[in-house]
Amino acid sequence: MAMKTDYKLTKKDFRQINRRNLFFNQLGWNYEKMQGSGYLFIIMPQLRKLYGDHTPELKKAMKAHNQFFNTNPFVNTIIQGIDLAIEENKGVESLETVSGLKTGLMGPLAAIGDSIFASLLPAIMGAIAANMAVQGNPFGLFLWLLANLFVMYLRWIQLPLAYREGTNLVTKMQGQLNSLTDAATLLGVYVVGALVATLISVQVPLVANIGKVTVNLQNELDMIMPKLIPGVIVGLIYWLLGRKKMTSTKAIFIVIIVAIICSALGILGKTA
């Protein structure tokens, strides 16, 4: 039987892992292994306690963990918590199982983390906080700060939760990961649609005089669909970003140049 100590992780270990995760998760990031080196660095002190210093088991564990790994950095400690719970019980014999678990979970958790923490939460809370700040309400700053503190709290508590649940957490989440991802994505689409209508204020200031009748083009467009122009602009930007060799930086410069030209020609204008 492979050698391992009888060490059990403590709250002090969890604090150490969380600190390392917050500051050094992307340590050694590269295109070959991405977050693999950071993953190993984060749990290295615990691996030494589980397998002992300078042992063949420790070397084998280090080699197993210094492989390709990439997921959303806001949820990666869920995988580390489950990983350490399994290794604490089964030792080096569990490394193959742990590798499969890491491979199986990093994709679905990345989708959830990206949808919630990289898209949904910044879009909603950022828009609300920015609107309040623009209106001179200082609570906008504190709202954004509170949102980020809440995210930090979630990142801090998920590690011991995943460790306690261990493999049971994988079983519980098995049928829920895709549903949660789809729900978060759908909610994100609705939120982005609402933000387009509320934050992008562009109108067509063209007025045509036909005999004694004055036709305001913007009013006619509003009768077809309110906020039609902002929706078309956002759709065009998404289309641009989907083109080959198009980057977000290029798209931003294109939008700025087109906005300046249209404003100069009086084709588009910002609403009051």
mmCIF file of C-alpha atoms in Angstrom:
data_model
loop_
_atom_site.group_PDB
_atom_site.id
_atom_site.type_symbol
_atom_site.label_atom_id
_atom_site.label_comp_id
_atom_site.label_asym_id
_atom_site.label_seq_id
_atom_site.Cartn_x
_atom_site.Cartn_y
_atom_site.Cartn_z
ATOM 1 C CA MET A 1 0.000 0.000 0.000
ATOM 2 C CA ALA A 2 1.287 3.428 -0.876
ATOM 3 C CA MET A 3 2.644 5.430 1.974
ATOM 4 C CA LYS A 4 0.738 8.446 3.268
ATOM 5 C CA THR A 5 0.503 10.217 6.601
ATOM 6 C CA ASP A 6 -2.607 10.358 8.762
ATOM 7 C CA TYR A 7 -2.723 14.132 8.526
ATOM 8 C CA LYS A 8 -6.146 15.780 8.411
ATOM 9 C CA LEU A 9 -6.582 19.235 6.951
ATOM 10 C CA THR A 10 -7.484 22.022 9.386
ATOM 11 C CA LYS A 11 -8.926 25.532 9.145
ATOM 12 C CA LYS A 12 -5.354 26.824 9.070
ATOM 13 C CA ASP A 13 -4.786 24.806 5.884
ATOM 14 C CA PHE A 14 -7.933 26.201 4.320
ATOM 15 C CA ARG A 15 -6.834 29.764 5.098
ATOM 16 C CA GLN A 16 -3.421 29.091 3.574
ATOM 17 C CA ILE A 17 -4.928 27.598 0.414
ATOM 18 C CA ASN A 18 -7.356 30.502 0.039
ATOM 19 C CA ARG A 19 -4.596 33.093 0.474
ATOM 20 C CA ARG A 20 -2.428 31.382 -2.113
ATOM 21 C CA ASN A 21 -5.383 31.067 -4.451
ATOM 22 C CA LEU A 22 -6.316 34.736 -4.201
ATOM 23 C CA PHE A 23 -2.818 36.009 -4.932
ATOM 24 C CA PHE A 24 -0.986 33.250 -6.814
ATOM 25 C CA ASN A 25 -3.562 31.265 -8.790
ATOM 26 C CA GLN A 26 -2.147 32.462 -12.112
ATOM 27 C CA LEU A 27 1.466 31.946 -10.972
ATOM 28 C CA GLY A 28 3.477 30.369 -13.778
ATOM 29 C CA TRP A 29 0.608 30.619 -16.276
ATOM 30 C CA ASN A 30 1.671 29.378 -19.693
ATOM 31 C CA TYR A 31 0.100 28.117 -22.900
ATOM 32 C CA GLU A 32 1.117 24.516 -22.252
ATOM 33 C CA LYS A 33 -0.327 23.969 -18.767
ATOM 34 C CA MET A 34 -2.177 27.249 -18.153
ATOM 35 C CA GLN A 35 -3.091 27.178 -14.423
ATOM 36 C CA GLY A 36 -1.379 23.831 -13.772
ATOM 37 C CA SER A 37 1.687 25.269 -12.012
ATOM 38 C CA GLY A 38 -0.476 27.590 -9.928
ATOM 39 C CA TYR A 39 -2.709 24.678 -8.923
ATOM 40 C CA LEU A 40 0.307 22.752 -7.642
ATOM 41 C CA PHE A 41 1.720 25.778 -5.838
ATOM 42 C CA ILE A 42 -1.581 26.443 -4.051
ATOM 43 C CA ILE A 43 -1.868 22.952 -2.526
ATOM 44 C CA MET A 44 1.860 22.181 -2.214
ATOM 45 C CA PRO A 45 2.056 22.664 1.602
ATOM 46 C CA GLN A 46 -0.872 20.294 2.059
ATOM 47 C CA LEU A 47 0.646 17.682 -0.262
ATOM 48 C CA ARG A 48 3.831 17.763 1.844
ATOM 49 C CA LYS A 49 1.765 17.172 4.973
ATOM 50 C CA LEU A 50 -0.151 14.323 3.355
ATOM 51 C CA TYR A 51 2.807 12.496 1.782
ATOM 52 C CA GLY A 52 5.821 13.731 3.742
ATOM 53 C CA ASP A 53 8.885 15.598 2.499
ATOM 54 C CA HIS A 54 11.129 14.160 -0.234
ATOM 55 C CA THR A 55 9.104 10.967 -0.579
ATOM 56 C CA PRO A 56 8.403 9.115 -3.862
ATOM 57 C CA GLU A 57 4.694 9.639 -3.195
ATOM 58 C CA LEU A 58 5.128 13.409 -2.966
ATOM 59 C CA LYS A 59 7.081 13.471 -6.219
ATOM 60 C CA LYS A 60 4.397 11.426 -7.932
ATOM 61 C CA ALA A 61 1.655 13.735 -6.612
ATOM 62 C CA MET A 62 3.580 16.838 -7.723
ATOM 63 C CA LYS A 63 4.011 15.418 -11.206
ATOM 64 C CA ALA A 64 0.316 14.510 -11.405
ATOM 65 C CA HIS A 65 -0.809 18.002 -10.373
ATOM 66 C CA ASN A 66 1.647 19.908 -12.555
ATOM 67 C CA GLN A 67 -0.380 19.104 -15.670
ATOM 68 C CA PHE A 68 -2.791 21.068 -17.822
ATOM 69 C CA PHE A 69 -5.512 22.726 -15.765
ATOM 70 C CA ASN A 70 -7.738 25.662 -16.609
ATOM 71 C CA THR A 71 -11.011 26.805 -15.117
ATOM 72 C CA ASN A 72 -12.619 29.993 -13.859
ATOM 73 C CA PRO A 73 -10.418 31.352 -11.023
ATOM 74 C CA PHE A 74 -13.463 32.205 -8.928
ATOM 75 C CA VAL A 75 -14.488 28.556 -8.524
ATOM 76 C CA ASN A 76 -11.231 26.586 -8.809
ATOM 77 C CA THR A 77 -11.015 25.877 -5.055
ATOM 78 C CA ILE A 78 -14.142 23.725 -5.361
ATOM 79 C CA ILE A 79 -12.032 21.270 -7.344
ATOM 80 C CA GLN A 80 -9.083 21.616 -4.954
ATOM 81 C CA GLY A 81 -11.302 20.936 -1.950
ATOM 82 C CA ILE A 82 -12.693 17.735 -3.477
ATOM 83 C CA ASP A 83 -9.197 16.757 -4.629
ATOM 84 C CA LEU A 84 -7.655 17.080 -1.164
ATOM 85 C CA ALA A 85 -10.543 15.250 0.485
ATOM 86 C CA ILE A 86 -9.970 12.271 -1.804
ATOM 87 C CA GLU A 87 -6.182 12.286 -1.457
ATOM 88 C CA GLU A 88 -6.455 12.592 2.316
ATOM 89 C CA ASN A 89 -8.447 9.355 2.399
ATOM 90 C CA LYS A 90 -6.908 7.329 -0.425
ATOM 91 C CA GLY A 91 -3.400 8.717 -0.734
ATOM 92 C CA VAL A 92 -1.321 8.479 -3.888
ATOM 93 C CA GLU A 93 -3.504 5.639 -5.201
ATOM 94 C CA SER A 94 -6.243 8.201 -5.828
ATOM 95 C CA LEU A 95 -4.186 10.388 -8.190
ATOM 96 C CA GLU A 96 -5.660 8.833 -11.311
ATOM 97 C CA THR A 97 -9.165 9.419 -9.961
ATOM 98 C CA VAL A 98 -8.265 12.986 -9.020
ATOM 99 C CA SER A 99 -6.858 13.676 -12.491
ATOM 100 C CA GLY A 100 -10.083 12.459 -14.067
ATOM 101 C CA LEU A 101 -12.113 14.558 -11.646
ATOM 102 C CA LYS A 102 -10.098 17.680 -12.470
ATOM 103 C CA THR A 103 -10.521 17.089 -16.184
ATOM 104 C CA GLY A 104 -14.240 16.437 -15.846
ATOM 105 C CA LEU A 105 -15.050 19.407 -13.617
ATOM 106 C CA MET A 106 -12.855 22.210 -14.895
ATOM 107 C CA GLY A 107 -14.946 22.698 -18.062
ATOM 108 C CA PRO A 108 -18.444 22.829 -16.509
ATOM 109 C CA LEU A 109 -17.226 24.943 -13.575
ATOM 110 C CA ALA A 110 -15.496 27.308 -15.995
ATOM 111 C CA ALA A 111 -18.787 27.797 -17.827
ATOM 112 C CA ILE A 112 -20.623 28.522 -14.580
ATOM 113 C CA GLY A 113 -17.901 30.805 -13.223
ATOM 114 C CA ASP A 114 -17.582 32.739 -16.485
ATOM 115 C CA SER A 115 -21.356 33.170 -16.790
ATOM 116 C CA ILE A 116 -21.878 34.362 -13.222
ATOM 117 C CA PHE A 117 -18.665 36.049 -12.086
ATOM 118 C CA ALA A 118 -17.200 37.277 -15.372
ATOM 119 C CA SER A 119 -20.407 38.306 -17.173
ATOM 120 C CA LEU A 120 -23.624 38.355 -15.179
ATOM 121 C CA LEU A 121 -22.531 39.916 -11.882
ATOM 122 C CA PRO A 122 -20.264 42.642 -13.355
ATOM 123 C CA ALA A 123 -22.918 43.535 -15.949
ATOM 124 C CA ILE A 124 -25.760 43.902 -13.433
ATOM 125 C CA MET A 125 -23.955 45.334 -10.415
ATOM 126 C CA GLY A 126 -21.536 47.357 -12.522
ATOM 127 C CA ALA A 127 -24.359 48.979 -14.494
ATOM 128 C CA ILE A 128 -26.355 49.807 -11.359
ATOM 129 C CA ALA A 129 -23.292 51.151 -9.528
ATOM 130 C CA ALA A 130 -22.143 53.167 -12.570
ATOM 131 C CA ASN A 131 -25.587 54.724 -13.036
ATOM 132 C CA MET A 132 -25.683 55.744 -9.387
ATOM 133 C CA ALA A 133 -22.172 57.191 -9.624
ATOM 134 C CA VAL A 134 -23.026 59.172 -12.776
ATOM 135 C CA GLN A 135 -26.013 60.642 -10.958
ATOM 136 C CA GLY A 136 -23.716 61.744 -8.131
ATOM 137 C CA ASN A 137 -24.857 59.097 -5.657
ATOM 138 C CA PRO A 138 -21.788 57.948 -3.653
ATOM 139 C CA PHE A 139 -23.566 54.710 -2.730
ATOM 140 C CA GLY A 140 -22.713 53.470 -6.233
ATOM 141 C CA LEU A 141 -19.085 53.120 -5.137
ATOM 142 C CA PHE A 142 -20.036 51.233 -1.977
ATOM 143 C CA LEU A 143 -22.454 49.007 -3.910
ATOM 144 C CA TRP A 144 -19.672 47.906 -6.269
ATOM 145 C CA LEU A 145 -17.343 47.382 -3.306
ATOM 146 C CA LEU A 146 -19.970 45.310 -1.472
ATOM 147 C CA ALA A 147 -20.550 43.185 -4.576
ATOM 148 C CA ASN A 148 -16.840 42.381 -4.813
ATOM 149 C CA LEU A 149 -16.587 41.666 -1.084
ATOM 150 C CA PHE A 150 -19.496 39.246 -1.448
ATOM 151 C CA VAL A 151 -17.688 37.478 -4.285
ATOM 152 C CA MET A 152 -14.527 37.271 -2.151
ATOM 153 C CA TYR A 153 -16.584 35.755 0.681
ATOM 154 C CA LEU A 154 -18.013 33.124 -1.659
ATOM 155 C CA ARG A 155 -14.510 32.269 -2.877
ATOM 156 C CA TRP A 156 -13.360 31.912 0.732
ATOM 157 C CA ILE A 157 -16.111 29.575 1.966
ATOM 158 C CA GLN A 158 -16.396 27.256 -1.060
ATOM 159 C CA LEU A 159 -13.110 25.447 -0.280
ATOM 160 C CA PRO A 160 -14.075 23.974 3.131
ATOM 161 C CA LEU A 161 -17.551 23.214 1.777
ATOM 162 C CA ALA A 162 -16.114 21.243 -1.142
ATOM 163 C CA TYR A 163 -13.662 19.491 1.191
ATOM 164 C CA ARG A 164 -16.419 18.410 3.587
ATOM 165 C CA GLU A 165 -18.692 17.192 0.818
ATOM 166 C CA GLY A 166 -15.859 15.529 -1.116
ATOM 167 C CA THR A 167 -16.999 13.161 -3.831
ATOM 168 C CA ASN A 168 -20.628 13.570 -2.730
ATOM 169 C CA LEU A 169 -20.499 17.102 -4.122
ATOM 170 C CA VAL A 170 -19.598 15.760 -7.555
ATOM 171 C CA THR A 171 -22.569 13.404 -7.466
ATOM 172 C CA LYS A 172 -24.918 16.161 -6.346
ATOM 173 C CA MET A 173 -23.714 18.553 -9.017
ATOM 174 C CA GLN A 174 -23.624 15.987 -11.830
ATOM 175 C CA GLY A 175 -27.113 16.677 -13.130
ATOM 176 C CA GLN A 176 -27.196 20.338 -12.165
ATOM 177 C CA LEU A 177 -24.090 21.842 -13.795
ATOM 178 C CA ASN A 178 -25.544 22.082 -17.307
ATOM 179 C CA SER A 179 -28.900 23.378 -16.045
ATOM 180 C CA LEU A 180 -27.214 26.019 -13.901
ATOM 181 C CA THR A 181 -25.003 27.091 -16.803
ATOM 182 C CA ASP A 182 -27.992 27.362 -19.169
ATOM 183 C CA ALA A 183 -30.002 29.337 -16.587
ATOM 184 C CA ALA A 184 -27.138 31.755 -15.930
ATOM 185 C CA THR A 185 -26.582 32.239 -19.680
ATOM 186 C CA LEU A 186 -30.275 32.887 -20.314
ATOM 187 C CA LEU A 187 -30.452 35.381 -17.459
ATOM 188 C CA GLY A 188 -27.335 37.066 -18.814
ATOM 189 C CA VAL A 189 -28.990 37.475 -22.232
ATOM 190 C CA TYR A 190 -32.030 39.140 -20.647
ATOM 191 C CA VAL A 191 -29.828 41.435 -18.554
ATOM 192 C CA VAL A 192 -27.694 42.457 -21.541
ATOM 193 C CA GLY A 193 -30.877 43.178 -23.507
ATOM 194 C CA ALA A 194 -32.161 45.384 -20.699
ATOM 195 C CA LEU A 195 -28.812 47.169 -20.451
ATOM 196 C CA VAL A 196 -28.848 47.894 -24.185
ATOM 197 C CA ALA A 197 -32.232 49.606 -23.841
ATOM 198 C CA THR A 198 -31.343 51.604 -20.727
ATOM 199 C CA LEU A 199 -27.674 52.521 -21.117
ATOM 200 C CA ILE A 200 -27.199 53.065 -24.869
ATOM 201 C CA SER A 201 -28.904 56.318 -25.827
ATOM 202 C CA VAL A 202 -28.629 56.986 -29.555
ATOM 203 C CA GLN A 203 -31.158 58.625 -31.853
ATOM 204 C CA VAL A 204 -31.458 59.534 -35.526
ATOM 205 C CA PRO A 205 -31.888 63.345 -35.631
ATOM 206 C CA LEU A 206 -33.157 63.400 -39.231
ATOM 207 C CA VAL A 207 -36.362 65.308 -39.942
ATOM 208 C CA ALA A 208 -37.996 65.344 -43.370
ATOM 209 C CA ASN A 209 -40.465 68.012 -44.485
ATOM 210 C CA ILE A 210 -42.935 66.582 -46.995
ATOM 211 C CA GLY A 211 -45.253 69.373 -48.010
ATOM 212 C CA LYS A 212 -46.853 70.582 -44.826
ATOM 213 C CA VAL A 213 -46.057 67.338 -43.029
ATOM 214 C CA THR A 214 -42.941 67.018 -40.874
ATOM 215 C CA VAL A 215 -41.667 63.480 -40.484
ATOM 216 C CA ASN A 216 -39.361 62.792 -37.567
ATOM 217 C CA LEU A 217 -37.449 59.636 -38.461
ATOM 218 C CA GLN A 218 -36.692 58.813 -34.839
ATOM 219 C CA ASN A 219 -40.390 58.918 -33.934
ATOM 220 C CA GLU A 220 -41.180 56.602 -36.822
ATOM 221 C CA LEU A 221 -38.501 54.161 -35.694
ATOM 222 C CA ASP A 222 -39.825 54.281 -32.118
ATOM 223 C CA MET A 223 -43.271 53.338 -33.429
ATOM 224 C CA ILE A 224 -41.731 50.260 -35.050
ATOM 225 C CA MET A 225 -39.740 49.321 -31.951
ATOM 226 C CA PRO A 226 -38.431 51.563 -29.159
ATOM 227 C CA LYS A 227 -34.629 51.582 -28.844
ATOM 228 C CA LEU A 228 -34.305 49.980 -32.276
ATOM 229 C CA ILE A 229 -31.090 51.860 -33.152
ATOM 230 C CA PRO A 230 -29.208 50.870 -29.960
ATOM 231 C CA GLY A 231 -30.250 47.257 -30.565
ATOM 232 C CA VAL A 232 -29.007 47.388 -34.174
ATOM 233 C CA ILE A 233 -25.712 48.948 -33.072
ATOM 234 C CA VAL A 234 -25.105 46.245 -30.468
ATOM 235 C CA GLY A 235 -26.030 43.564 -33.013
ATOM 236 C CA LEU A 236 -23.513 44.983 -35.489
ATOM 237 C CA ILE A 237 -20.808 45.029 -32.828
ATOM 238 C CA TYR A 238 -21.487 41.378 -31.981
ATOM 239 C CA TRP A 239 -21.334 40.598 -35.697
ATOM 240 C CA LEU A 240 -17.997 42.408 -35.952
ATOM 241 C CA LEU A 241 -16.557 40.473 -33.018
ATOM 242 C CA GLY A 242 -17.511 37.228 -34.730
ATOM 243 C CA ARG A 243 -15.495 38.045 -37.844
ATOM 244 C CA LYS A 244 -12.119 36.423 -38.434
ATOM 245 C CA LYS A 245 -9.091 38.439 -37.291
ATOM 246 C CA MET A 246 -11.381 40.852 -35.461
ATOM 247 C CA THR A 247 -10.405 41.694 -31.887
ATOM 248 C CA SER A 248 -12.208 43.679 -29.194
ATOM 249 C CA THR A 249 -9.585 46.434 -29.508
ATOM 250 C CA LYS A 250 -10.190 46.780 -33.250
ATOM 251 C CA ALA A 251 -13.968 46.790 -32.678
ATOM 252 C CA ILE A 252 -13.660 49.591 -30.088
ATOM 253 C CA PHE A 253 -11.649 51.759 -32.492
ATOM 254 C CA ILE A 254 -14.141 51.083 -35.290
ATOM 255 C CA VAL A 255 -17.048 52.120 -33.049
ATOM 256 C CA ILE A 256 -15.251 55.310 -31.990
ATOM 257 C CA ILE A 257 -14.383 56.273 -35.588
ATOM 258 C CA VAL A 258 -17.910 55.553 -36.892
ATOM 259 C CA ALA A 259 -19.456 57.479 -33.965
ATOM 260 C CA ILE A 260 -17.289 60.525 -34.680
ATOM 261 C CA ILE A 261 -18.114 60.464 -38.404
ATOM 262 C CA CYS A 262 -21.858 59.991 -37.830
ATOM 263 C CA SER A 263 -21.943 62.755 -35.228
ATOM 264 C CA ALA A 264 -20.086 65.126 -37.547
ATOM 265 C CA LEU A 265 -22.536 64.377 -40.366
ATOM 266 C CA GLY A 266 -25.527 64.669 -38.050
ATOM 267 C CA ILE A 267 -26.673 61.141 -38.805
ATOM 268 C CA LEU A 268 -26.671 59.907 -35.211
ATOM 269 C CA GLY A 269 -26.847 61.781 -31.965
ATOM 270 C CA LYS A 270 -26.997 61.082 -28.255
ATOM 271 C CA THR A 271 -30.360 61.623 -26.634
ATOM 272 C CA ALA A 272 -30.655 64.149 -23.859
#
